[in-house]
mmCIF file of C-alpha atoms in Angstrom:
data_model
loop_
_atom_site.group_PDB
_atom_site.id
_atom_site.type_symbol
_atom_site.label_atom_id
_atom_site.label_comp_id
_atom_site.label_asym_id
_atom_site.label_seq_id
_atom_site.Cartn_x
_atom_site.Cartn_y
_atom_site.Cartn_z
ATOM 1 C CA MET A 22 -58.806 190.530 -118.202
ATOM 2 C CA ILE A 23 -58.397 187.536 -116.170
ATOM 3 C CA GLU A 24 -61.514 186.047 -114.220
ATOM 4 C CA ILE A 25 -60.367 184.533 -111.068
ATOM 5 C CA ASN A 26 -63.516 182.448 -109.425
ATOM 6 C CA TRP A 27 -63.739 183.027 -105.674
ATOM 7 C CA MET A 28 -62.838 179.674 -104.581
ATOM 8 C CA THR A 29 -59.403 180.160 -106.161
ATOM 9 C CA TYR A 30 -58.845 183.811 -104.698
ATOM 10 C CA LEU A 31 -59.294 182.232 -101.531
ATOM 11 C CA MET A 32 -57.020 179.471 -102.123
ATOM 12 C CA ILE A 33 -54.330 182.127 -103.119
ATOM 13 C CA ILE A 34 -55.038 184.475 -99.715
ATOM 14 C CA LEU A 35 -54.408 181.457 -98.119
ATOM 15 C CA ALA A 36 -51.446 180.111 -99.920
ATOM 16 C CA SER A 37 -50.168 183.708 -99.550
ATOM 17 C CA TYR A 38 -50.757 183.529 -95.663
ATOM 18 C CA ARG A 39 -49.051 180.184 -94.718
ATOM 19 C CA PHE A 40 -46.227 181.036 -96.761
ATOM 20 C CA THR A 41 -45.550 184.069 -95.300
ATOM 21 C CA HIS A 42 -45.646 182.653 -91.946
ATOM 22 C CA LEU A 43 -43.502 179.996 -93.085
ATOM 23 C CA ILE A 44 -40.786 182.798 -94.555
ATOM 24 C CA VAL A 45 -41.413 185.053 -90.867
ATOM 25 C CA PHE A 46 -42.074 183.138 -88.374
ATOM 26 C CA ASP A 47 -41.416 178.996 -88.734
ATOM 27 C CA LYS A 48 -38.720 177.245 -87.206
ATOM 28 C CA ILE A 49 -37.775 175.103 -90.186
ATOM 29 C CA THR A 50 -36.765 178.654 -92.440
ATOM 30 C CA GLU A 51 -34.731 179.647 -89.516
ATOM 31 C CA PHE A 52 -31.689 179.073 -91.095
ATOM 32 C CA ILE A 53 -32.454 181.490 -94.482
ATOM 33 C CA ARG A 54 -33.267 184.296 -91.682
ATOM 34 C CA LYS A 55 -30.331 183.743 -89.516
ATOM 35 C CA PRO A 56 -27.396 185.008 -91.989
ATOM 36 C CA PHE A 57 -29.636 188.310 -92.611
ATOM 37 C CA LEU A 58 -30.582 188.826 -88.626
ATOM 38 C CA ARG A 59 -28.183 189.698 -85.635
ATOM 39 C CA LYS A 60 -29.056 189.763 -81.994
ATOM 40 C CA LYS A 61 -28.955 192.913 -79.860
ATOM 41 C CA SER A 62 -29.811 193.364 -76.295
ATOM 42 C CA ILE A 63 -32.287 196.075 -75.109
ATOM 43 C CA LYS A 64 -32.582 197.159 -71.552
ATOM 44 C CA ASP A 65 -36.215 198.813 -71.084
ATOM 45 C CA SER A 66 -36.870 201.687 -68.072
ATOM 46 C CA TYR A 67 -37.216 198.830 -65.475
ATOM 47 C CA GLY A 68 -33.807 196.949 -66.378
ATOM 48 C CA HIS A 69 -34.998 194.489 -67.931
ATOM 49 C CA THR A 70 -33.078 193.271 -70.932
ATOM 50 C CA GLU A 71 -34.578 191.663 -73.659
ATOM 51 C CA THR A 72 -32.547 190.276 -76.448
ATOM 52 C CA LYS A 73 -34.134 190.760 -80.112
ATOM 53 C CA ASP A 74 -33.012 189.682 -83.847
ATOM 54 C CA VAL A 75 -32.420 193.105 -85.445
ATOM 55 C CA PRO A 76 -32.362 192.840 -88.997
ATOM 56 C CA THR A 77 -28.467 193.330 -90.843
ATOM 57 C CA SER A 78 -29.720 194.778 -94.208
ATOM 58 C CA LYS A 79 -33.120 195.476 -96.555
ATOM 59 C CA PHE A 80 -33.066 191.609 -97.297
ATOM 60 C CA GLY A 81 -32.942 191.026 -93.498
ATOM 61 C CA TYR A 82 -35.633 192.910 -92.663
ATOM 62 C CA LEU A 83 -37.914 191.421 -95.639
ATOM 63 C CA LEU A 84 -37.413 188.647 -94.071
ATOM 64 C CA ASN A 85 -38.262 189.703 -90.453
ATOM 65 C CA CYS A 86 -41.497 191.749 -91.805
ATOM 66 C CA TYR A 87 -44.741 189.898 -91.566
ATOM 67 C CA TRP A 88 -46.088 192.703 -93.721
ATOM 68 C CA CYS A 89 -43.147 193.160 -96.162
ATOM 69 C CA ALA A 90 -42.767 189.382 -96.464
ATOM 70 C CA GLY A 91 -46.942 189.134 -97.120
ATOM 71 C CA VAL A 92 -46.672 191.461 -100.044
ATOM 72 C CA TRP A 93 -43.928 189.489 -101.895
ATOM 73 C CA SER A 94 -45.761 186.316 -100.960
ATOM 74 C CA ALA A 95 -48.875 187.285 -102.577
ATOM 75 C CA LEU A 96 -47.029 188.141 -105.743
ATOM 76 C CA PHE A 97 -45.585 185.467 -105.774
ATOM 77 C CA MET A 98 -48.572 183.067 -105.560
ATOM 78 C CA ALA A 99 -50.572 185.178 -107.876
ATOM 79 C CA LEU A 100 -47.873 185.294 -110.529
ATOM 80 C CA GLY A 101 -47.453 181.715 -110.487
ATOM 81 C CA TYR A 102 -51.070 180.960 -110.862
ATOM 82 C CA LEU A 103 -51.547 183.560 -113.466
ATOM 83 C CA TYR A 104 -48.206 182.416 -115.434
ATOM 84 C CA ILE A 105 -47.407 179.048 -114.564
ATOM 85 C CA PRO A 106 -50.726 177.447 -113.018
ATOM 86 C CA GLU A 107 -49.347 174.075 -113.684
ATOM 87 C CA ILE A 108 -46.968 174.192 -111.854
ATOM 88 C CA ALA A 109 -48.563 176.718 -109.005
ATOM 89 C CA LEU A 110 -52.039 175.183 -108.428
ATOM 90 C CA PRO A 111 -50.478 172.186 -106.458
ATOM 91 C CA ILE A 112 -48.322 174.283 -104.495
ATOM 92 C CA ILE A 113 -51.456 176.743 -103.719
ATOM 93 C CA PHE A 114 -53.521 173.709 -103.048
ATOM 94 C CA ILE A 115 -51.106 172.655 -100.408
ATOM 95 C CA PHE A 116 -50.471 175.966 -98.743
ATOM 96 C CA SER A 117 -54.096 176.841 -98.800
ATOM 97 C CA ILE A 118 -55.235 173.953 -96.879
ATOM 98 C CA ALA A 119 -51.871 174.374 -94.495
ATOM 99 C CA GLY A 120 -53.116 178.050 -94.298
ATOM 100 C CA ALA A 121 -56.952 177.049 -93.274
ATOM 101 C CA GLN A 122 -55.752 174.764 -90.896
ATOM 102 C CA ALA A 123 -53.190 176.736 -88.995
ATOM 103 C CA ILE A 124 -56.268 179.626 -88.837
ATOM 104 C CA LEU A 125 -58.745 176.746 -87.480
ATOM 105 C CA GLU A 126 -55.782 175.927 -85.201
ATOM 106 C CA THR A 127 -55.522 179.128 -83.499
ATOM 107 C CA PHE A 128 -59.142 179.333 -82.660
ATOM 108 C CA VAL A 129 -59.115 176.089 -81.492
ATOM 109 C CA GLY A 130 -55.662 176.574 -79.573
ATOM 110 C CA VAL A 131 -57.313 179.765 -77.913
ATOM 111 C CA GLY A 132 -60.763 177.781 -76.734
ATOM 112 C CA VAL A 133 -58.708 174.785 -75.495
ATOM 113 C CA LYS A 134 -56.737 176.970 -73.508
ATOM 114 C CA LEU A 135 -59.622 179.036 -72.436
ATOM 115 C CA VAL A 136 -61.372 175.980 -71.003
ATOM 116 C CA ASP A 137 -58.350 174.938 -69.487
ATOM 117 C CA TYR A 138 -58.136 178.260 -68.162
ATOM 118 C CA LEU A 139 -61.796 178.244 -66.912
ATOM 119 C CA LYS A 140 -61.608 174.725 -65.412
ATOM 120 C CA ARG A 141 -58.737 176.192 -63.044
ATOM 121 C CA ASN A 142 -60.853 179.105 -61.723
#
């Protein structure tokens, strides 16, 4: 059985988190998702119309679903680490730093917005 220390495990988790976010949400990878999505207008009970991106295939659903992409991202990072660590480790290292930074920025951003809101009121 392969043993992974807690720091490596945490790095794989953070790298997987950031890679998933890159695939599903980031503007820079929109060109990958776009061919597999179509715009659909949805009208609610109040008559408001909202346009959503709807997957056109199972692959489109995979690229648009955070939970689905997360499983494949975790698999990609873990297998990369286990079978080609000399290539995967630098990638995991960079994505784990970016993932931790994204999580920290979320908390800092919320705190800054709260402080701004409280100053106004």
